[in-house]
Coordinates of N, CA and C in Angstrom, one line a residue:
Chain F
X69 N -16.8 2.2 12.4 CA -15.7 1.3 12.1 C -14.9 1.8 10.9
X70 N -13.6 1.8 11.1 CA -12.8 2.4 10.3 C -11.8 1.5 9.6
X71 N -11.7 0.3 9.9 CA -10.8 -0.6 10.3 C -11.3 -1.5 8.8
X72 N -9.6 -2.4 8.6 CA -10.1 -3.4 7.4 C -9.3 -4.8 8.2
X73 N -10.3 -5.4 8.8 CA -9.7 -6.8 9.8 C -9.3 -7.7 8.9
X74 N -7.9 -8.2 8.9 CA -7.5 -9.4 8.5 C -7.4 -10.4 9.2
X75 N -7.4 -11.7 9.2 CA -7.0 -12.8 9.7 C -6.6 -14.1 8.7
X76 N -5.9 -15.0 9.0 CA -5.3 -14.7 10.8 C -4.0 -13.6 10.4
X77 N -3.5 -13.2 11.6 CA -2.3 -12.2 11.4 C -1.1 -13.6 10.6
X78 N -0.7 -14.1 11.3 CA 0.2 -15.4 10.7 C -0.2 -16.4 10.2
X79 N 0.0 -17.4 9.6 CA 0.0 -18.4 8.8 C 1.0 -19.3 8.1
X80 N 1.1 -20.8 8.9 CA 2.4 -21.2 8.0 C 1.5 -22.4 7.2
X81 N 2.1 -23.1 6.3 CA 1.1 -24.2 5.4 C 2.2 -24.5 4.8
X82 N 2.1 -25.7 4.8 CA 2.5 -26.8 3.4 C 2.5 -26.8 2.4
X83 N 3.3 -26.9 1.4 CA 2.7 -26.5 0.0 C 2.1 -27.7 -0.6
X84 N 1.1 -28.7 0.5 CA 0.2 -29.8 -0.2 C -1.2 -29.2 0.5
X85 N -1.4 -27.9 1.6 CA -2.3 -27.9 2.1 C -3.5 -26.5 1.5
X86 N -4.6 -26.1 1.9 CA -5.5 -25.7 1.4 C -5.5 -24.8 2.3
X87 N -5.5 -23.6 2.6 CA -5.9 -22.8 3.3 C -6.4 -21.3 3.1
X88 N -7.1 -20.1 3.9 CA -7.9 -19.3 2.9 C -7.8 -17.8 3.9
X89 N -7.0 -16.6 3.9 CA -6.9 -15.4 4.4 C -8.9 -14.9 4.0
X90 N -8.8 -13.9 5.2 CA -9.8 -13.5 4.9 C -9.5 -11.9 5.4
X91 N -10.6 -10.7 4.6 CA -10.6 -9.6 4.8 C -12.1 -9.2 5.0
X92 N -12.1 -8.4 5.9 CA -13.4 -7.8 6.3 C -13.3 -6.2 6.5
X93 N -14.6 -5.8 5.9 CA -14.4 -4.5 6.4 C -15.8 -3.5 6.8
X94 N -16.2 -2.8 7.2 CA -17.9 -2.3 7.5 C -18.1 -0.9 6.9
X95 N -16.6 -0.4 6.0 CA -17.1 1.2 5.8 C -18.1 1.3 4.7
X96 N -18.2 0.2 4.1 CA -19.3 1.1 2.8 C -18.9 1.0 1.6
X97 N -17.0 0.4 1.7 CA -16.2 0.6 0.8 C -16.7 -0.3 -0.6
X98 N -16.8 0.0 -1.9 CA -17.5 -1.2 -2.9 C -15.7 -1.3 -3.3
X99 N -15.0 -1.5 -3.1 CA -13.6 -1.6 -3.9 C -12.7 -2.5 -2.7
X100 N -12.1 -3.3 -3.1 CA -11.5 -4.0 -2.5 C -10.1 -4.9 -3.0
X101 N -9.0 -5.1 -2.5 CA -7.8 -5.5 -3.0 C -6.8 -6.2 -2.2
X102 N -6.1 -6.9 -2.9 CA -5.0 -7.7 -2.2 C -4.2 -7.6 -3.3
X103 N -2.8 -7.3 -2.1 CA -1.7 -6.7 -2.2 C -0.6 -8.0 -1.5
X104 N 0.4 -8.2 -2.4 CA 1.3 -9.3 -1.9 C 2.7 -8.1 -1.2
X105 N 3.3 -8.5 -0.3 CA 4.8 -8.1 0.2 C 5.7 -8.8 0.4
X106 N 6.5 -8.7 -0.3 CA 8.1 -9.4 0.0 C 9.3 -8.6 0.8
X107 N 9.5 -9.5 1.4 CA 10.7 -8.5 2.5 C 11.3 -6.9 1.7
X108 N 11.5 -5.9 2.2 CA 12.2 -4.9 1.2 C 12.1 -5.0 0.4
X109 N 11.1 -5.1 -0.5 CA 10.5 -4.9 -1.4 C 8.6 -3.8 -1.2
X110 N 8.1 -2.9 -2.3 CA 6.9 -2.7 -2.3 C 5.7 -3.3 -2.6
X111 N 4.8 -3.2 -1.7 CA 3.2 -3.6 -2.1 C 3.4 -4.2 -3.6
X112 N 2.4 -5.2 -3.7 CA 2.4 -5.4 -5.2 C 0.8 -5.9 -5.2
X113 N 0.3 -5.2 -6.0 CA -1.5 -5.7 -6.6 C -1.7 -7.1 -6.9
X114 N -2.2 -7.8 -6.1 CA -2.7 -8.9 -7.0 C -4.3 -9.1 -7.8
X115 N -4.8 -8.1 -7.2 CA -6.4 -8.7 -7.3 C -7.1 -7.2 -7.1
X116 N -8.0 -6.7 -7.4 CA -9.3 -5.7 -7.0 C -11.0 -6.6 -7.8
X117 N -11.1 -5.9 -6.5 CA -12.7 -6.2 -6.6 C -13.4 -5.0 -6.5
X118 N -14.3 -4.6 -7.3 CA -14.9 -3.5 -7.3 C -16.5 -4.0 -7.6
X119 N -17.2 -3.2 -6.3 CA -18.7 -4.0 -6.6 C -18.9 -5.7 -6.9
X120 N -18.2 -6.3 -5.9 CA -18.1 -7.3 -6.0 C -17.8 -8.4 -6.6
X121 N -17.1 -7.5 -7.8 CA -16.7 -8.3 -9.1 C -15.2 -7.7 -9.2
X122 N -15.0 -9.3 -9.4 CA -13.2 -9.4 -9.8 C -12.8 -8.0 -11.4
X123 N -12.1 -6.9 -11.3 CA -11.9 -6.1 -12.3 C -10.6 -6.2 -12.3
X124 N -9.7 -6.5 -11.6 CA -8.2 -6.4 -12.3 C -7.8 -8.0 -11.4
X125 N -6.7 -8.6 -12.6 CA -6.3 -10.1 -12.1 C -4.8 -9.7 -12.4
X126 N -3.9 -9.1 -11.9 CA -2.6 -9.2 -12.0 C -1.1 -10.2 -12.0
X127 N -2.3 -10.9 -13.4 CA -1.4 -12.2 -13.9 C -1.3 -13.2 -12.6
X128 N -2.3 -13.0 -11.8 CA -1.7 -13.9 -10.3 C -1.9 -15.6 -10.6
X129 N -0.8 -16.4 -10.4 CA -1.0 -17.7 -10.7 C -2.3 -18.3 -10.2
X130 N -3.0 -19.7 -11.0 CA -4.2 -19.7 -10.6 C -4.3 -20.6 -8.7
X131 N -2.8 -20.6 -8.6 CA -2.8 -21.1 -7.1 C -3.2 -20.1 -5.9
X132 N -3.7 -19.2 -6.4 CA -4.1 -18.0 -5.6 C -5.6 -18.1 -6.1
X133 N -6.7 -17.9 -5.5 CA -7.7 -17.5 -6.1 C -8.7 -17.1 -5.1
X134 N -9.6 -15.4 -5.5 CA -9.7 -14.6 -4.9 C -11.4 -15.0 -5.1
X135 N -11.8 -14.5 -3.6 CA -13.4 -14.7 -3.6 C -14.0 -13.8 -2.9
X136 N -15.1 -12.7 -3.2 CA -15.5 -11.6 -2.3 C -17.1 -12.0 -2.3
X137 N -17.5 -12.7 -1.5 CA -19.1 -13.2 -1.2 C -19.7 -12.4 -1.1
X138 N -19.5 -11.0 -0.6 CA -20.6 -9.9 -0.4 C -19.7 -8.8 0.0
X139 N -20.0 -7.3 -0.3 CA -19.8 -6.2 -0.2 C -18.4 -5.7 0.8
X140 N -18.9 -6.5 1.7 CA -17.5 -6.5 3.0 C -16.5 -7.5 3.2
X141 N -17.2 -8.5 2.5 CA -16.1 -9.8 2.5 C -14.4 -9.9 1.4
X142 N -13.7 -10.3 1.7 CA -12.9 -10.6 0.5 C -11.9 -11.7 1.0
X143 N -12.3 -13.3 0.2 CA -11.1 -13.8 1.1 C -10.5 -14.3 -0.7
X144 N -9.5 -15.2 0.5 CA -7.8 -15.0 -0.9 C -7.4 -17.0 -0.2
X145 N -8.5 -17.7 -1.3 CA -8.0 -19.4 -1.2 C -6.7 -19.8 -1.6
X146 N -5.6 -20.4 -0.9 CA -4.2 -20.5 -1.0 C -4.3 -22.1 -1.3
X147 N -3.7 -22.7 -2.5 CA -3.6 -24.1 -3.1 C -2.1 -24.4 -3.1
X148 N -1.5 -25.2 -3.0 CA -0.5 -26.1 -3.8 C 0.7 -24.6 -3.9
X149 N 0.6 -24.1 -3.0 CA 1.6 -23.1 -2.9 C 3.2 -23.1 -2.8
X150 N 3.8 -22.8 -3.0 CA 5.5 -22.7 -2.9 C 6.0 -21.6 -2.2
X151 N 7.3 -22.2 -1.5 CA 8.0 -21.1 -0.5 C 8.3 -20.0 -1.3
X152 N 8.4 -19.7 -2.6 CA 8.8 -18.5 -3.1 C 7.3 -17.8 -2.2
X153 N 6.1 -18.3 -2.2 CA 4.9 -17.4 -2.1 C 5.3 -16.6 -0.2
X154 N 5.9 -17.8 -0.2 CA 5.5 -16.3 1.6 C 5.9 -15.0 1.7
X155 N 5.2 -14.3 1.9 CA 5.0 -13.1 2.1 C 4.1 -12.7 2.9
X156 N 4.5 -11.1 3.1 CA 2.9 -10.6 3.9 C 1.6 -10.4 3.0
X157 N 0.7 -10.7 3.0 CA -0.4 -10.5 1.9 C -1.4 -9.4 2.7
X158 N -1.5 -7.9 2.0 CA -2.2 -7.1 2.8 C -3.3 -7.3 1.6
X159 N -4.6 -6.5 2.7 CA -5.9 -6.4 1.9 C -6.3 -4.6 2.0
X160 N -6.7 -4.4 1.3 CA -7.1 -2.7 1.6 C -8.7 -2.5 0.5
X161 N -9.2 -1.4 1.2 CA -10.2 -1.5 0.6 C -10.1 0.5 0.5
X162 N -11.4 0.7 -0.5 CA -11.2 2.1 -1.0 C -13.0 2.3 -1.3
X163 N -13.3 3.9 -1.3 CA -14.8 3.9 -1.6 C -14.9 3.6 -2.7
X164 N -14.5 3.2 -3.9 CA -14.7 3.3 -4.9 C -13.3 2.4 -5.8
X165 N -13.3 2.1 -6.8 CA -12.0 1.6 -7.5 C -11.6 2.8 -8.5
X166 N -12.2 4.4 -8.6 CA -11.6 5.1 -9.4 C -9.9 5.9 -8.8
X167 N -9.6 6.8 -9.6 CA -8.1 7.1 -9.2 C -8.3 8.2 -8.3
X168 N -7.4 8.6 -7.6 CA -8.2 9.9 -6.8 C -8.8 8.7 -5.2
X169 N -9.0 7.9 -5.0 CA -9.1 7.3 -3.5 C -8.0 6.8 -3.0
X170 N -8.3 7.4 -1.7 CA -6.9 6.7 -0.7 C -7.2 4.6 -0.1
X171 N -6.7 4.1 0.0 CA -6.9 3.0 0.4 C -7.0 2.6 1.9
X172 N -7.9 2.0 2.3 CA -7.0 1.2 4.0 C -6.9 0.7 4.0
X173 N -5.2 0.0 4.5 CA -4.8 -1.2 4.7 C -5.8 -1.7 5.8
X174 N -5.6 -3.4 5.7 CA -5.5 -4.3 6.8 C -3.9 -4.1 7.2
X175 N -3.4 -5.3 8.7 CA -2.5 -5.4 9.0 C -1.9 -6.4 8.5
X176 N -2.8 -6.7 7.9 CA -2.1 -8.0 6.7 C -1.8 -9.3 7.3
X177 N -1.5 -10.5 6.3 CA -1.3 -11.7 6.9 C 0.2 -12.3 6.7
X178 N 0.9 -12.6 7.7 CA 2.0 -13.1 7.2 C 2.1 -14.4 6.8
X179 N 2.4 -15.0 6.0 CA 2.4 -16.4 5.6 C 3.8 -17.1 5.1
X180 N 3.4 -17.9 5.5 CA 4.7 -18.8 5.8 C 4.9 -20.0 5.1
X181 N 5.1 -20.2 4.0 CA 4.9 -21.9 3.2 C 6.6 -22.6 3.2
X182 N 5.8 -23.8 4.1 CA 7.3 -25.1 4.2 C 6.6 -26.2 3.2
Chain N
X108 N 11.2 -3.3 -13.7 CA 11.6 -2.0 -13.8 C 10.7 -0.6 -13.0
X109 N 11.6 -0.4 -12.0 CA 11.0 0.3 -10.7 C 10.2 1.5 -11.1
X110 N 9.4 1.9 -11.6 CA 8.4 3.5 -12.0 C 8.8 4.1 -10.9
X111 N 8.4 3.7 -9.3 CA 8.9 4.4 -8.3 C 9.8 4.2 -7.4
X112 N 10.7 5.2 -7.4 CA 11.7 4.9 -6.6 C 12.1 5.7 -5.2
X113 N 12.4 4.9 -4.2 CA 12.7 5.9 -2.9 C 14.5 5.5 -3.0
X114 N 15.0 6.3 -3.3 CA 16.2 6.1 -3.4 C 16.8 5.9 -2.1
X115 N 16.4 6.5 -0.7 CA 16.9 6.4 0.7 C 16.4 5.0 1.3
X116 N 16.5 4.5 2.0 CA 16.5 3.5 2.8 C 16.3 3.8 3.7
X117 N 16.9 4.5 4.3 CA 16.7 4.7 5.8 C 17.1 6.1 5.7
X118 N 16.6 6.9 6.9 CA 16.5 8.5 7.4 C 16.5 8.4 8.7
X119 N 17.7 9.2 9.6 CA 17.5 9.7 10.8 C 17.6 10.8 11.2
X120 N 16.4 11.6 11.8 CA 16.4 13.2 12.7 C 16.5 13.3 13.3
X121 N 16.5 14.1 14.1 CA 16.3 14.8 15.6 C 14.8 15.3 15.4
X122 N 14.5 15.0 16.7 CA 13.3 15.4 16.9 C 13.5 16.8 17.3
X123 N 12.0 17.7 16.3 CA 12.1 19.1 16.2 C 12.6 19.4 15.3
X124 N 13.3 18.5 14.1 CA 13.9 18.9 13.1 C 12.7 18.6 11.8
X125 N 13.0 19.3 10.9 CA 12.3 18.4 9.5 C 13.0 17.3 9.0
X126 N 12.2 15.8 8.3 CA 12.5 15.2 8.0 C 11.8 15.8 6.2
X127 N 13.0 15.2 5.9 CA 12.4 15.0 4.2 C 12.7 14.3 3.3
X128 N 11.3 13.5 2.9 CA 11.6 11.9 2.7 C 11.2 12.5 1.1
X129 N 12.0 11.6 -0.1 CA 12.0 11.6 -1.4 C 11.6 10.7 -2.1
X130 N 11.1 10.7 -3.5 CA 10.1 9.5 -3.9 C 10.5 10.4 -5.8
X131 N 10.8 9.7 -6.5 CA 11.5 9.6 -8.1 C 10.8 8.7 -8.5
X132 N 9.6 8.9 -9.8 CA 9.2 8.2 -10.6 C 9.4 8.5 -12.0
X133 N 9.4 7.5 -12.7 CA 9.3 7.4 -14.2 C 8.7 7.8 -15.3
X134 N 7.2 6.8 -14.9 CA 6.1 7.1 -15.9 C 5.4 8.7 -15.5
X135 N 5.5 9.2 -16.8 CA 5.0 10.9 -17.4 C 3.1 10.8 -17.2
X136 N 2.5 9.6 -17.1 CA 1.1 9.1 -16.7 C 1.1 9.0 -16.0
X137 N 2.2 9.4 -14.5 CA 1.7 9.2 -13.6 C 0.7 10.7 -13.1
X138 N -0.3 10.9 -12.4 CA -1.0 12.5 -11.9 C -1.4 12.2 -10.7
X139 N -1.5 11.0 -10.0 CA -1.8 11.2 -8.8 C -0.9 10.5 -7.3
X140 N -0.7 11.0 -6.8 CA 0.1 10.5 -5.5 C 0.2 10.8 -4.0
X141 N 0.3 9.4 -3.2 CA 0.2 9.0 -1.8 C 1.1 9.1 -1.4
X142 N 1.0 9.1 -0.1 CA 2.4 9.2 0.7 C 1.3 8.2 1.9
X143 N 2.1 7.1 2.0 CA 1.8 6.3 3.5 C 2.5 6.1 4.4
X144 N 2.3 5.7 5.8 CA 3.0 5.3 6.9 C 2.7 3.8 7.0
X145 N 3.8 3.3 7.1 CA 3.4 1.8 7.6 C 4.7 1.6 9.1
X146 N 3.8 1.4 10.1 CA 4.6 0.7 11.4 C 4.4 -0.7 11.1
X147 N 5.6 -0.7 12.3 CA 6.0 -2.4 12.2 C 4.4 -3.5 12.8
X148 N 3.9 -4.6 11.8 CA 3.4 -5.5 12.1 C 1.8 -4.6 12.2
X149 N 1.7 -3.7 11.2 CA 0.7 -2.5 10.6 C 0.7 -2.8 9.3
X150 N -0.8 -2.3 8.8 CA -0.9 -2.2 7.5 C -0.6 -0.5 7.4
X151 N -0.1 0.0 6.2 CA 0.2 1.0 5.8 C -1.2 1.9 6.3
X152 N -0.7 3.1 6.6 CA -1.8 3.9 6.9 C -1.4 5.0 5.4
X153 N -2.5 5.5 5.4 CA -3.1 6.7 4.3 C -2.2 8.1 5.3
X154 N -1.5 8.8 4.4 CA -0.6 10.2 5.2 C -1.6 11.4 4.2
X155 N -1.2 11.2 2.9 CA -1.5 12.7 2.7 C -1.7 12.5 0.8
X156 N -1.7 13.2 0.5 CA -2.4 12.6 -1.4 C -1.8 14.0 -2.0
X157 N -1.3 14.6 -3.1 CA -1.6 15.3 -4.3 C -1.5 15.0 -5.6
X158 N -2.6 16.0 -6.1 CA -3.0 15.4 -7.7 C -2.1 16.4 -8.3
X159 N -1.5 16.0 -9.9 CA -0.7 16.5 -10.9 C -1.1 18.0 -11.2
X160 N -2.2 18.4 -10.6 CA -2.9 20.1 -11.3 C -2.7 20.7 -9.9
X161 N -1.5 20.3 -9.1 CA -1.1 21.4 -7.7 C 0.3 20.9 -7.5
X162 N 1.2 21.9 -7.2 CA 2.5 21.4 -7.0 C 2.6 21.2 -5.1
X163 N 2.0 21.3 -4.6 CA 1.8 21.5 -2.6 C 0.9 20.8 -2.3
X164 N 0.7 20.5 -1.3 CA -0.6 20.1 -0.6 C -0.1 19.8 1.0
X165 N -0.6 20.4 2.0 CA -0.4 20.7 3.2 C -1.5 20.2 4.1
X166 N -0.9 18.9 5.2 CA -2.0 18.7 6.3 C -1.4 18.9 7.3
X167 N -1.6 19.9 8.2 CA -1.4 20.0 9.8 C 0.7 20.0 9.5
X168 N 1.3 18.7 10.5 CA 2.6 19.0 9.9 C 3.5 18.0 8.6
X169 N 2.5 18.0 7.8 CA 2.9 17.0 7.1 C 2.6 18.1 5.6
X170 N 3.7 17.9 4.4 CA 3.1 19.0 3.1 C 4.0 18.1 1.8
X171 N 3.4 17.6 1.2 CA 3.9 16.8 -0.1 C 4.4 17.7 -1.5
X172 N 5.4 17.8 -1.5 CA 5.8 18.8 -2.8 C 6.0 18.2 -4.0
X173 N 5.0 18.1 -5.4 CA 5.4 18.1 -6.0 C 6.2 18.3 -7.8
X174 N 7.6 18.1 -8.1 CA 7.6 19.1 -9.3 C 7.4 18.0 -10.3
X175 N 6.4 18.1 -11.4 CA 6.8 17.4 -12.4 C 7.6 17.0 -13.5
X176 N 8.3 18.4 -13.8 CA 8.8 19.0 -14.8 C 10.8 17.7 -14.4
X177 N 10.5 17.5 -13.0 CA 11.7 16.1 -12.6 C 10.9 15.2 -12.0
X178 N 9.6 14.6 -12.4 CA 9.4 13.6 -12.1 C 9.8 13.5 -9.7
X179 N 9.6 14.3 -9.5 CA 9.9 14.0 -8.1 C 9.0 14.5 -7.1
X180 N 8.4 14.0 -5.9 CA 7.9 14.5 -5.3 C 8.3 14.5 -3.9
X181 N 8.4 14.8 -2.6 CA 9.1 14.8 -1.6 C 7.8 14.8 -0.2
X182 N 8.1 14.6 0.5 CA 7.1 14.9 2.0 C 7.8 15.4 3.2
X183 N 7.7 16.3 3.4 CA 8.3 17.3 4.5 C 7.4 17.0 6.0
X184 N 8.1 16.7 6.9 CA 7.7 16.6 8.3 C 8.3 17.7 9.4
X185 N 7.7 19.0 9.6 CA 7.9 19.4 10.4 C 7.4 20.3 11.6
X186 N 7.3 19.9 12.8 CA 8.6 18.9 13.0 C 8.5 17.6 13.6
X187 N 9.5 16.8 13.2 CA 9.5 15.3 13.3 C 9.2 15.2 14.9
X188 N 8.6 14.4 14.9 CA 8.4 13.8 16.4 C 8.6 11.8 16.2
X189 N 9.1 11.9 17.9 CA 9.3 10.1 18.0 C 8.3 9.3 17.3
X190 N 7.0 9.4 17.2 CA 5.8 8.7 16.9 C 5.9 8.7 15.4
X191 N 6.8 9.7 14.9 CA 6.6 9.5 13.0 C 7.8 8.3 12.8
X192 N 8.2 7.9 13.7 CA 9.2 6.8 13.1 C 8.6 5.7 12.7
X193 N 8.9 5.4 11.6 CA 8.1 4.4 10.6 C 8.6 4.6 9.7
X194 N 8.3 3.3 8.4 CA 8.6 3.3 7.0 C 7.7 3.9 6.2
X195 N 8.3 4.7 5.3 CA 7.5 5.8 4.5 C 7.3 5.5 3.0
X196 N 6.2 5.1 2.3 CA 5.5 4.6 1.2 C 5.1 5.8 0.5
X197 N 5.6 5.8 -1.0 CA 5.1 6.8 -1.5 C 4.3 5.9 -3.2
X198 N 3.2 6.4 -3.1 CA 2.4 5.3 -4.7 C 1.9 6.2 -5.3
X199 N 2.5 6.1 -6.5 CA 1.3 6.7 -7.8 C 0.6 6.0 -8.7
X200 N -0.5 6.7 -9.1 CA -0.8 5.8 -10.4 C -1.3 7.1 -11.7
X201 N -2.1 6.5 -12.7 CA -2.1 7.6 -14.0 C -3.8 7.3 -14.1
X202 N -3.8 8.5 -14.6 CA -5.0 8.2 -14.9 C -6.0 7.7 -15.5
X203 N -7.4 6.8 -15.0 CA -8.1 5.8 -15.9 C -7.3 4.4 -15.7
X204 N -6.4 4.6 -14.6 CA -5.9 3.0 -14.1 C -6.8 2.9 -12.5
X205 N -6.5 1.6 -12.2 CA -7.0 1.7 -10.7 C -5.8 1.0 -9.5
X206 N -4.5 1.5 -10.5 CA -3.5 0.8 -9.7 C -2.6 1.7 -9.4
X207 N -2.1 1.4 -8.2 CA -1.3 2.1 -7.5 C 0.1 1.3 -7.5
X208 N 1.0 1.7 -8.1 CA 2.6 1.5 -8.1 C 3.6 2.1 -6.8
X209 N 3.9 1.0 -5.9 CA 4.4 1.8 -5.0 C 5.8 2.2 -4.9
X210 N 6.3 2.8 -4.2 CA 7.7 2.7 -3.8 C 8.1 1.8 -2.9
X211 N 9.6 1.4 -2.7 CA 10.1 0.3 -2.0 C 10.4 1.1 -0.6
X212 N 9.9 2.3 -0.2 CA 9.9 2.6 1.1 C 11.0 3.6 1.7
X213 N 11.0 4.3 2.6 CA 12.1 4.7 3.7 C 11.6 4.4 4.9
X214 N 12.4 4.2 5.1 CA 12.7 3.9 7.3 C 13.4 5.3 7.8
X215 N 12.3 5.8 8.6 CA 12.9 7.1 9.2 C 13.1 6.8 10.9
X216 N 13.6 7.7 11.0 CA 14.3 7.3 12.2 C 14.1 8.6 13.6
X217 N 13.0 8.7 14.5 CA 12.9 10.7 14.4 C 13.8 10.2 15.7
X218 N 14.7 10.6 16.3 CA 15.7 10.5 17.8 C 15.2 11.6 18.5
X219 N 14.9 10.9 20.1 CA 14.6 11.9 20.9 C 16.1 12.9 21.6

């Protein structure tokens, strides 16, 4: 398995509702990340998990908050969110969190807040 | 304030031609760099990598050049085929970070 599964692909929500992306993946990878996208705009870091501990928080508001349960897991809890947040939110993962690894995307989640 | 920049937007070839997509960064810390493909309603795929201690790096028909001494690195496709049409990601980062800075992309375009 080579693959980093996201779900769901789309997502729209309320900015009064609770809802939670999830990433999975089977390679082995200990490093793990979510990445926000805005239209024409580049990837932006929000989060890495490396060995299943939160190592980088890129200022992300605390209405975002990131949970990786185990080695393959990584999901991304969405609160009291605002339409500025929709975006595509990709997840990628990497063997390791040092410099020098390539990443794999997921296909990412599109999200949609009314 | 953009570290990396794809100054193009969009690119169109002919197929059988080379495409050559460009990527301008800032930071002097950067040493290492990606070049990705992302298709539409895809997460970016992994293309090709070179680190700051090689100016070349060549896979099959794909070869990433890059010079330091102008901050610029480039990815040569030749030759372009219909299937490389996609938007083209180039990310660096410096080293003893674990973050990748990307570029805002090109859209190539290969015409049969």
């Amino acid at each position: 398995d080579t693959e980093v599964t996201q779900t769901p692909k789309h997502l729209v929500m309320g900015m009064t509702n609770k809802k939670s992306l999830k990433c999975e993946q089977h390679m082995g990878h200990r490093a793990m990340y979510w990445y926000k996208q805005k239209a024409k705009k580049p990837p932006e870091l929000m989060f890495v998990y490396s060995y299943e501990k939160l190592s980088i928080n890129e200022s992300v508001p605390s209405r975002f908050s990131p949970e990786c349960p185990n080695s393959s897991l990584l999901n991304l809890h969405l609160h009291a969110l605002q339409p500025e947040d929709s975006a595509l939110y990709l997840c990628a993962s990497s063997r390791n969190s040092g410099q020098g690894v390539s990443y794999t995307f997921g296909s990412g989640t599109r999200l949609t807040v009314v | 304030d953009q570290q990396v920049k794809q100054n193009s937007p969009s690119l169109s070839v002919q197929e059988g031609r080379i495409s050559i997509l460009n990527c301008d960064y800032t930071n002097s810390m950067f040493d290492y760099f990606l070049w990705y493909k992302k298709y539409p309603a895809e997460g970016p795929t992994f293309l090709i990598s070179i680190s700051s201690i090689k100016d070349k790096n060549e896979d099959g028909r794909f070869t990433v050049f890059l010079n330091k001494s102008a901050k610029h690195l480039s990815l040569h496709i030749v030759p372009s085929q219909p299937g490389d049409s996609a938007v083209y990601f180039c990310a660096a980062s410096a080293q003893g970070t674990y973050k990748y800075i990307f570029g805002t992309g090109t859209r190539l375009k290969v015409l049969a």
